[in-house]
Amino acid sequence: MTSLRERMVREDIEPGGVRDPRVLESMRTTPRHEFVPPAQRHLAYVDMALPIGETQTISGPFVVAYMTEHLEPKPTDRVLEIGTGCGYQAAVLARLVGEVISIERIRGLHDQARANLRPMRLANLRLVFGDGQMGVPQAAPYDLVIAAAAGDSIPTAWL
């Protein structure tokens, strides 16, 4: 799978303009296949969104890399991620920053992310079950906020 991750970075992510070496390394070392359902694993390193259950998807690798690079993460940052999904974006971020707090409102996805992330032992990553509209104020302040969810407006609490 390592060679598939390397090809994904070389053929799908770098040509799209992602240049941050730390982001590229995180994409090379985070096993995306561990975050997709077994029936989809053969597509894990293809640059496309894939279903993860609960009518949700894991974003394509380029989108994850692009969003992560534009966040401009620093090793000392505390990041709030809205919409944990299967946990892939949180795992990519945890390799780059001091702490990630990720909130998910769908119980099945929250539980799935917890199971997906457990073997990785990312001590700087905390998963929260709840509605991300209010963020996670008890863990604030944050240096950065990233949302893997769609909406009509940005909730004031995120600002």
PDB file of C-alpha atoms in Angstrom:
ATOM      1  CA  MET A   1       0.000   0.000   0.000  1.00  0.00           C
ATOM      2  CA  THR A   2       2.968   2.329   0.565  1.00  0.00           C
ATOM      3  CA  SER A   3       3.701   2.408  -3.166  1.00  0.00           C
ATOM      4  CA  LEU A   4       0.041   3.230  -3.870  1.00  0.00           C
ATOM      5  CA  ARG A   5       0.190   6.164  -1.433  1.00  0.00           C
ATOM      6  CA  GLU A   6       3.400   7.379  -3.052  1.00  0.00           C
ATOM      7  CA  ARG A   7       1.811   7.166  -6.518  1.00  0.00           C
ATOM      8  CA  MET A   8      -1.274   9.015  -5.227  1.00  0.00           C
ATOM      9  CA  VAL A   9       0.919  11.874  -4.003  1.00  0.00           C
ATOM     10  CA  ARG A  10       3.086  11.948  -7.128  1.00  0.00           C
ATOM     11  CA  GLU A  11       0.264  11.647  -9.708  1.00  0.00           C
ATOM     12  CA  ASP A  12      -2.776  13.220  -8.055  1.00  0.00           C
ATOM     13  CA  ILE A  13      -1.722  15.610  -5.302  1.00  0.00           C
ATOM     14  CA  GLU A  14       1.525  17.256  -6.426  1.00  0.00           C
ATOM     15  CA  PRO A  15       0.269  17.972  -9.987  1.00  0.00           C
ATOM     16  CA  GLY A  16      -2.685  19.814  -8.419  1.00  0.00           C
ATOM     17  CA  GLY A  17      -0.273  22.269  -6.819  1.00  0.00           C
ATOM     18  CA  VAL A  18       0.084  21.007  -3.243  1.00  0.00           C
ATOM     19  CA  ARG A  19       3.718  21.703  -2.309  1.00  0.00           C
ATOM     20  CA  ASP A  20       4.026  21.746   1.494  1.00  0.00           C
ATOM     21  CA  PRO A  21       6.500  18.918   2.240  1.00  0.00           C
ATOM     22  CA  ARG A  22       4.913  18.199   5.637  1.00  0.00           C
ATOM     23  CA  VAL A  23       1.445  17.832   4.090  1.00  0.00           C
ATOM     24  CA  LEU A  24       2.808  15.605   1.320  1.00  0.00           C
ATOM     25  CA  GLU A  25       4.569  13.405   3.883  1.00  0.00           C
ATOM     26  CA  SER A  26       1.417  13.099   5.971  1.00  0.00           C
ATOM     27  CA  MET A  27      -0.501  12.038   2.866  1.00  0.00           C
ATOM     28  CA  ARG A  28       2.235   9.478   2.086  1.00  0.00           C
ATOM     29  CA  THR A  29       2.123   7.965   5.573  1.00  0.00           C
ATOM     30  CA  THR A  30      -1.584   8.048   6.476  1.00  0.00           C
ATOM     31  CA  PRO A  31      -3.170   4.757   5.356  1.00  0.00           C
ATOM     32  CA  ARG A  32      -6.359   5.878   3.587  1.00  0.00           C
ATOM     33  CA  HIS A  33      -7.331   2.252   2.939  1.00  0.00           C
ATOM     34  CA  GLU A  34      -7.877   1.831   6.701  1.00  0.00           C
ATOM     35  CA  PHE A  35     -10.646   4.467   6.567  1.00  0.00           C
ATOM     36  CA  VAL A  36     -12.797   3.072   3.763  1.00  0.00           C
ATOM     37  CA  PRO A  37     -15.133   0.064   3.850  1.00  0.00           C
ATOM     38  CA  PRO A  38     -13.489  -3.240   2.822  1.00  0.00           C
ATOM     39  CA  ALA A  39     -15.455  -3.358  -0.444  1.00  0.00           C
ATOM     40  CA  GLN A  40     -13.950   0.026  -1.429  1.00  0.00           C
ATOM     41  CA  ARG A  41     -10.318  -0.629  -0.410  1.00  0.00           C
ATOM     42  CA  HIS A  42      -9.197  -1.292  -3.972  1.00  0.00           C
ATOM     43  CA  LEU A  43     -10.166   2.346  -4.687  1.00  0.00           C
ATOM     44  CA  ALA A  44      -8.586   3.865  -1.578  1.00  0.00           C
ATOM     45  CA  TYR A  45      -5.734   5.560  -3.462  1.00  0.00           C
ATOM     46  CA  VAL A  46      -7.755   6.736  -6.444  1.00  0.00           C
ATOM     47  CA  ASP A  47      -8.441  10.460  -6.278  1.00  0.00           C
ATOM     48  CA  MET A  48     -12.155  10.276  -5.624  1.00  0.00           C
ATOM     49  CA  ALA A  49     -14.650  10.541  -2.812  1.00  0.00           C
ATOM     50  CA  LEU A  50     -15.871   7.163  -1.555  1.00  0.00           C
ATOM     51  CA  PRO A  51     -18.937   6.176   0.450  1.00  0.00           C
ATOM     52  CA  ILE A  52     -18.313   5.519   4.157  1.00  0.00           C
ATOM     53  CA  GLY A  53     -21.896   4.863   5.257  1.00  0.00           C
ATOM     54  CA  GLU A  54     -24.654   7.047   6.712  1.00  0.00           C
ATOM     55  CA  THR A  55     -24.956   8.678   3.243  1.00  0.00           C
ATOM     56  CA  GLN A  56     -21.556  10.327   3.784  1.00  0.00           C
ATOM     57  CA  THR A  57     -18.256  10.137   1.906  1.00  0.00           C
ATOM     58  CA  ILE A  58     -14.537  10.337   2.556  1.00  0.00           C
ATOM     59  CA  SER A  59     -13.144  13.246   0.532  1.00  0.00           C
ATOM     60  CA  GLY A  60     -10.783  12.528  -2.320  1.00  0.00           C
ATOM     61  CA  PRO A  61      -7.069  12.640  -1.431  1.00  0.00           C
ATOM     62  CA  PHE A  62      -6.415  15.842  -3.388  1.00  0.00           C
ATOM     63  CA  VAL A  63      -9.224  17.664  -1.560  1.00  0.00           C
ATOM     64  CA  VAL A  64      -7.827  16.538   1.814  1.00  0.00           C
ATOM     65  CA  ALA A  65      -4.293  17.622   0.872  1.00  0.00           C
ATOM     66  CA  TYR A  66      -5.467  20.929  -0.609  1.00  0.00           C
ATOM     67  CA  MET A  67      -7.593  21.832   2.416  1.00  0.00           C
ATOM     68  CA  THR A  68      -4.806  20.816   4.790  1.00  0.00           C
ATOM     69  CA  GLU A  69      -2.162  22.871   2.965  1.00  0.00           C
ATOM     70  CA  HIS A  70      -4.408  25.939   2.870  1.00  0.00           C
ATOM     71  CA  LEU A  71      -4.920  25.643   6.605  1.00  0.00           C
ATOM     72  CA  GLU A  72      -1.142  26.326   6.922  1.00  0.00           C
ATOM     73  CA  PRO A  73      -0.773  24.046   9.966  1.00  0.00           C
ATOM     74  CA  LYS A  74       2.124  24.527  12.353  1.00  0.00           C
ATOM     75  CA  PRO A  75       3.416  21.913  14.814  1.00  0.00           C
ATOM     76  CA  THR A  76       2.164  23.936  17.779  1.00  0.00           C
ATOM     77  CA  ASP A  77      -1.387  24.545  16.473  1.00  0.00           C
ATOM     78  CA  ARG A  78      -4.619  23.357  18.127  1.00  0.00           C
ATOM     79  CA  VAL A  79      -7.140  22.471  15.424  1.00  0.00           C
ATOM     80  CA  LEU A  80     -10.888  22.033  15.600  1.00  0.00           C
ATOM     81  CA  GLU A  81     -12.209  19.767  12.853  1.00  0.00           C
ATOM     82  CA  ILE A  82     -15.944  19.894  12.187  1.00  0.00           C
ATOM     83  CA  GLY A  83     -17.199  16.630  10.694  1.00  0.00           C
ATOM     84  CA  THR A  84     -14.927  13.728  11.638  1.00  0.00           C
ATOM     85  CA  GLY A  85     -16.541  11.344   9.181  1.00  0.00           C
ATOM     86  CA  CYS A  86     -14.378   8.221   9.080  1.00  0.00           C
ATOM     87  CA  GLY A  87     -11.393  10.022  10.677  1.00  0.00           C
ATOM     88  CA  TYR A  88      -9.025  10.299   7.709  1.00  0.00           C
ATOM     89  CA  GLN A  89      -8.671  14.096   7.683  1.00  0.00           C
ATOM     90  CA  ALA A  90      -8.167  14.044  11.462  1.00  0.00           C
ATOM     91  CA  ALA A  91      -5.359  11.484  11.093  1.00  0.00           C
ATOM     92  CA  VAL A  92      -3.666  13.569   8.382  1.00  0.00           C
ATOM     93  CA  LEU A  93      -3.890  16.665  10.597  1.00  0.00           C
ATOM     94  CA  ALA A  94      -2.701  14.895  13.755  1.00  0.00           C
ATOM     95  CA  ARG A  95       0.629  14.187  12.057  1.00  0.00           C
ATOM     96  CA  LEU A  96       1.102  17.931  11.475  1.00  0.00           C
ATOM     97  CA  VAL A  97      -0.124  19.812  14.546  1.00  0.00           C
ATOM     98  CA  GLY A  98       0.058  19.782  18.326  1.00  0.00           C
ATOM     99  CA  GLU A  99      -3.568  18.808  18.944  1.00  0.00           C
ATOM    100  CA  VAL A 100      -6.714  17.971  16.966  1.00  0.00           C
ATOM    101  CA  ILE A 101     -10.209  17.995  18.428  1.00  0.00           C
ATOM    102  CA  SER A 102     -12.669  16.531  15.928  1.00  0.00           C
ATOM    103  CA  ILE A 103     -16.459  16.521  16.332  1.00  0.00           C
ATOM    104  CA  GLU A 104     -18.977  14.318  14.530  1.00  0.00           C
ATOM    105  CA  ARG A 105     -22.780  14.452  14.828  1.00  0.00           C
ATOM    106  CA  ILE A 106     -23.589  11.025  13.365  1.00  0.00           C
ATOM    107  CA  ARG A 107     -23.109   8.324  16.022  1.00  0.00           C
ATOM    108  CA  GLY A 108     -22.297   5.572  13.515  1.00  0.00           C
ATOM    109  CA  LEU A 109     -19.534   7.657  11.925  1.00  0.00           C
ATOM    110  CA  HIS A 110     -18.178   8.764  15.290  1.00  0.00           C
ATOM    111  CA  ASP A 111     -17.914   5.115  16.376  1.00  0.00           C
ATOM    112  CA  GLN A 112     -16.410   4.124  13.021  1.00  0.00           C
ATOM    113  CA  ALA A 113     -13.788   6.891  13.250  1.00  0.00           C
ATOM    114  CA  ARG A 114     -12.882   5.830  16.779  1.00  0.00           C
ATOM    115  CA  ALA A 115     -12.362   2.245  15.567  1.00  0.00           C
ATOM    116  CA  ASN A 116     -10.394   3.381  12.497  1.00  0.00           C
ATOM    117  CA  LEU A 117      -8.097   5.631  14.533  1.00  0.00           C
ATOM    118  CA  ARG A 118      -7.517   3.407  17.574  1.00  0.00           C
ATOM    119  CA  PRO A 119      -4.677   1.351  16.010  1.00  0.00           C
ATOM    120  CA  MET A 120      -2.843   4.549  15.029  1.00  0.00           C
ATOM    121  CA  ARG A 121      -2.451   5.650  18.655  1.00  0.00           C
ATOM    122  CA  LEU A 122      -2.489   9.363  17.851  1.00  0.00           C
ATOM    123  CA  ALA A 123      -2.207  10.765  21.379  1.00  0.00           C
ATOM    124  CA  ASN A 124      -2.801  14.329  20.160  1.00  0.00           C
ATOM    125  CA  LEU A 125      -6.230  13.535  18.667  1.00  0.00           C
ATOM    126  CA  ARG A 126      -9.511  13.733  20.588  1.00  0.00           C
ATOM    127  CA  LEU A 127     -12.846  12.698  19.106  1.00  0.00           C
ATOM    128  CA  VAL A 128     -16.076  14.267  20.328  1.00  0.00           C
ATOM    129  CA  PHE A 129     -19.625  13.152  19.563  1.00  0.00           C
ATOM    130  CA  GLY A 130     -21.977  16.088  19.062  1.00  0.00           C
ATOM    131  CA  ASP A 131     -23.327  18.801  16.804  1.00  0.00           C
ATOM    132  CA  GLY A 132     -20.436  20.772  15.366  1.00  0.00           C
ATOM    133  CA  GLN A 133     -22.543  23.915  14.804  1.00  0.00           C
ATOM    134  CA  MET A 134     -21.447  25.096  18.233  1.00  0.00           C
ATOM    135  CA  GLY A 135     -17.926  23.748  17.824  1.00  0.00           C
ATOM    136  CA  VAL A 136     -16.417  22.353  21.013  1.00  0.00           C
ATOM    137  CA  PRO A 137     -16.331  25.455  23.220  1.00  0.00           C
ATOM    138  CA  GLN A 138     -15.104  23.598  26.316  1.00  0.00           C
ATOM    139  CA  ALA A 139     -11.829  22.842  24.491  1.00  0.00           C
ATOM    140  CA  ALA A 140     -11.384  26.340  23.006  1.00  0.00           C
ATOM    141  CA  PRO A 141      -9.466  28.356  21.997  1.00  0.00           C
ATOM    142  CA  TYR A 142      -8.213  26.949  18.691  1.00  0.00           C
ATOM    143  CA  ASP A 143      -5.602  28.221  16.298  1.00  0.00           C
ATOM    144  CA  LEU A 144      -7.359  26.754  13.270  1.00  0.00           C
ATOM    145  CA  VAL A 145     -10.805  25.438  12.303  1.00  0.00           C
ATOM    146  CA  ILE A 146     -11.452  23.114   9.376  1.00  0.00           C
ATOM    147  CA  ALA A 147     -14.871  21.916   8.272  1.00  0.00           C
ATOM    148  CA  ALA A 148     -15.521  18.813   6.237  1.00  0.00           C
ATOM    149  CA  ALA A 149     -19.224  19.600   6.206  1.00  0.00           C
ATOM    150  CA  ALA A 150     -21.424  21.679   3.945  1.00  0.00           C
ATOM    151  CA  GLY A 151     -23.775  24.412   5.013  1.00  0.00           C
ATOM    152  CA  ASP A 152     -25.464  27.595   3.890  1.00  0.00           C
ATOM    153  CA  SER A 153     -23.402  29.816   6.209  1.00  0.00           C
ATOM    154  CA  ILE A 154     -20.541  29.737   8.685  1.00  0.00           C
ATOM    155  CA  PRO A 155     -21.847  29.385  12.234  1.00  0.00           C
ATOM    156  CA  THR A 156     -20.816  32.303  14.460  1.00  0.00           C
ATOM    157  CA  ALA A 157     -19.388  29.875  17.031  1.00  0.00           C
ATOM    158  CA  TRP A 158     -16.730  28.799  14.536  1.00  0.00           C
ATOM    159  CA  LEU A 159     -15.498  32.356  14.192  1.00  0.00           C
TER     160      LEU A 159
END
